[in-house]
Amino acid sequence: MTSSPLSSLYRPSLSLVTDLYQLTMAYGYWQQGLQDRESVFHLYFRKAPFQGGYAVAAGLALAVDWLENLRFSDDDLAYLGSLRGSKGGVLFPTEFLDYLRDLKFTCDVDAVAEGTVIFGNEPIMRIQGPLLQAQLLETALLTLVNFQTLITTKSARIREAAGPADQILEFGLRRAQGFDGGLGASRAAYLGGADATSNVLAGQLYGIPVKGTHAHSWVMAFGDERAAFAAYAKAFPDDSVFLVDTYDTLEGVRLAIDVAREMRAAGHELGGIRLDSGDLAYLSIQARALLDEAGFPKVRIVASNDLEENLITSLKQQGARIDTWGVGTQLVTAYNQAALGGVYKLAALRKADDSGWDFTIKLSEQVAKTSIPGILQVRRYLDDHGHPRADMLYNTAAPLPDRLTLVDPLDATRRRPVRPEAEFVELLEPIFRRGQRVKDLPTLAESRAHAQRQVQSLDPGIRRFLNPHTYPVGLELTLHDYRTELILQHRPQKPA
Ligand SMILES: Nc1ncnc2c1ncn2[C@@H]1O[C@H](COP(=O)(O)OP(=O)(O)OP(=O)(O)O)[C@@H](O)[C@H]1O
Ligand SMILES: O=P(O)(O)OC[C@H]1O[C@H](OP(=O)(O)OP(=O)(O)O)[C@H](O)[C@@H]1O
Ligand SMILES: O=C(O)c1cccnc1
């Protein structure tokens, strides 16, 4: 077992990070002799978060970490052995616990690289392997990918609003959903485009730059803004940002300028000021004028106070002179959308006589919720600039016809032929083969740079916040026809 950020934070084994039903199904499969039946599951969401036009895939590196450390420890097994059913009998017999003790992860995993833009119905991960194992992974993979993808996407939207030149500082830990929510959110915020975090543990564990200013309490402790700024400058002569709004913001700016002059006389430069209340557009414009007039055009203006992408857009439209955005609550809690509804669905099962696959489907009253059968790959067609044009889901276990047609999964009459010469990339890449890692993952900073390029490659109409265009994602025609056939087979045909 390798040491990992997750296990170093919590406990040596995180194999019990699951819902009980995964383990009861595992026992049932084992009892039925179905544990090794080969299966394929897809992890995907149906609708992009924040009523947006895209999501940014995230969570893979954490999932790889979890999978590589997946072992049931003696402690885990002792706990499972202690569980009792409603009549007082053991829930899991010793023979099954012995099986779990020896269980080794042997699945194939294909996944979309972190930072890649992704759309509804597209598998972010595909797991192929023994049924018992592949099922057992569901909860942890969803926990990691749903939250990481949600916050990374929120952060990418905030980056979109701030533009490429401004700094974004993530300040959310104190308002996060617990320690782990805060830690995971700091990682995802950085991946999505934030430049730094105030979360020191995230800095240590994930190598994210750590930055910060000071609190109102610092000024209150001195009772006098000028003295407070001077003391902070003494402690950090080259790394000071003064919070100027404790009493009267513009007076605070003037006092900051006084102290900045003293710093300059001693050979140091003030880094910035921070505004945390009031009309941030008006105050930043006034503060910029005061700073520029006093000969401090490079002093940065940091703003914070419940900021999010729409507010940042509005402040920019109002001509705000803010160049650094401190964003906390709204980013780390994904305030306007509590969760990403990613799901994990069985899509194929090897036939009992090993003669091929049975493709599986989950029906729903809503077409949008009916699952897609097959062993899927996502093919992304690119335009002449290498920008995404349309995505095609197809079944890798069925032959592809020579002429390809995309069918809208929500409206089968909407179809578009694929130009035979169109360039494409395939999004699901092999990560594990028979439980062994076959791909080195990029660093978090590399994935962050990839995310920036990916989001920028999307049409502005898809990136915009209000009523974005729908990016075309289609089922390959033969997959669409097969899915329709399966739906008809399974749906009761009641006489009229
Ligand atoms: N020019 C502006 N346009 C739109 N919203 C703004 C503008 N300036 C600030 N806001 C936002 O308005 C919200 C309320 O800010 P405001 O400072 O009035 O109240 P507050 O948070 O209660 O302040 P205080 O800390 O003084 O109690 C915050 O989310 C803030 O970011
Ligand atoms: O508004 P958010 O996006 O969540 O950003 C984080 C907030 O946390 C701090 O406020 P807090 O009142 O907790 O402490 P302070 O005394 O340092 O202002 C900071 O001043 C920000 O306003
Ligand atoms: O460093 C800061 O300015 C900071 C840190 C956490 C929360 N709010 C602000």
PDB file of C-alpha atoms and ligand atoms in Angstrom, residues 169-175 198 211-215 243 274 276 302 304 328, ligand 3:
ATOM      1  CA  LEU A 169      -7.458  33.431  -4.647  1.00  0.00           C
ATOM      2  CA  GLU A 170      -9.588  30.703  -3.113  1.00  0.00           C
ATOM      3  CA  PHE A 171     -10.533  31.651   0.480  1.00  0.00           C
ATOM      4  CA  GLY A 172     -13.239  29.058   1.182  1.00  0.00           C
ATOM      5  CA  LEU A 173     -11.985  26.678   3.877  1.00  0.00           C
ATOM      6  CA  ARG A 174     -13.909  28.253   6.761  1.00  0.00           C
ATOM      7  CA  ARG A 175     -17.208  27.995   4.882  1.00  0.00           C
ATOM      8  CA  SER A 198      -5.528  30.196   1.681  1.00  0.00           C
ATOM      9  CA  LYS A 211      -1.513  33.134  -0.341  1.00  0.00           C
ATOM     10  CA  GLY A 212      -3.413  35.485   1.905  1.00  0.00           C
ATOM     11  CA  THR A 213      -3.914  38.922   3.386  1.00  0.00           C
ATOM     12  CA  HIS A 214      -5.015  39.557   6.996  1.00  0.00           C
ATOM     13  CA  ALA A 215      -8.340  39.614   8.827  1.00  0.00           C
ATOM     14  CA  LEU A 243      -7.448  45.046   4.517  1.00  0.00           C
ATOM     15  CA  ARG A 274      -8.177  44.369   0.076  1.00  0.00           C
ATOM     16  CA  ASP A 276     -14.290  43.297   1.722  1.00  0.00           C
ATOM     17  CA  VAL A 302      -8.038  42.551  -3.973  1.00  0.00           C
ATOM     18  CA  SER A 304     -13.765  39.702  -1.490  1.00  0.00           C
ATOM     19  CA  GLY A 328     -14.678  31.651  -0.784  1.00  0.00           C
TER      20      GLY A 328
HETATM   21  O1  LIG B   3      -6.147  35.757   3.368  1.00  0.00           O
HETATM   22  C1  LIG B   3      -7.277  36.257   3.305  1.00  0.00           C
HETATM   23  O2  LIG B   3      -7.468  37.434   2.975  1.00  0.00           O
HETATM   24  C2  LIG B   3      -8.472  35.412   3.634  1.00  0.00           C
HETATM   25  C3  LIG B   3      -8.364  34.118   4.016  1.00  0.00           C
HETATM   26  C4  LIG B   3      -9.488  33.387   4.304  1.00  0.00           C
HETATM   27  C5  LIG B   3     -10.703  33.962   4.201  1.00  0.00           C
HETATM   28  N1  LIG B   3     -10.823  35.233   3.840  1.00  0.00           N
HETATM   29  C6  LIG B   3      -9.720  35.965   3.535  1.00  0.00           C
END
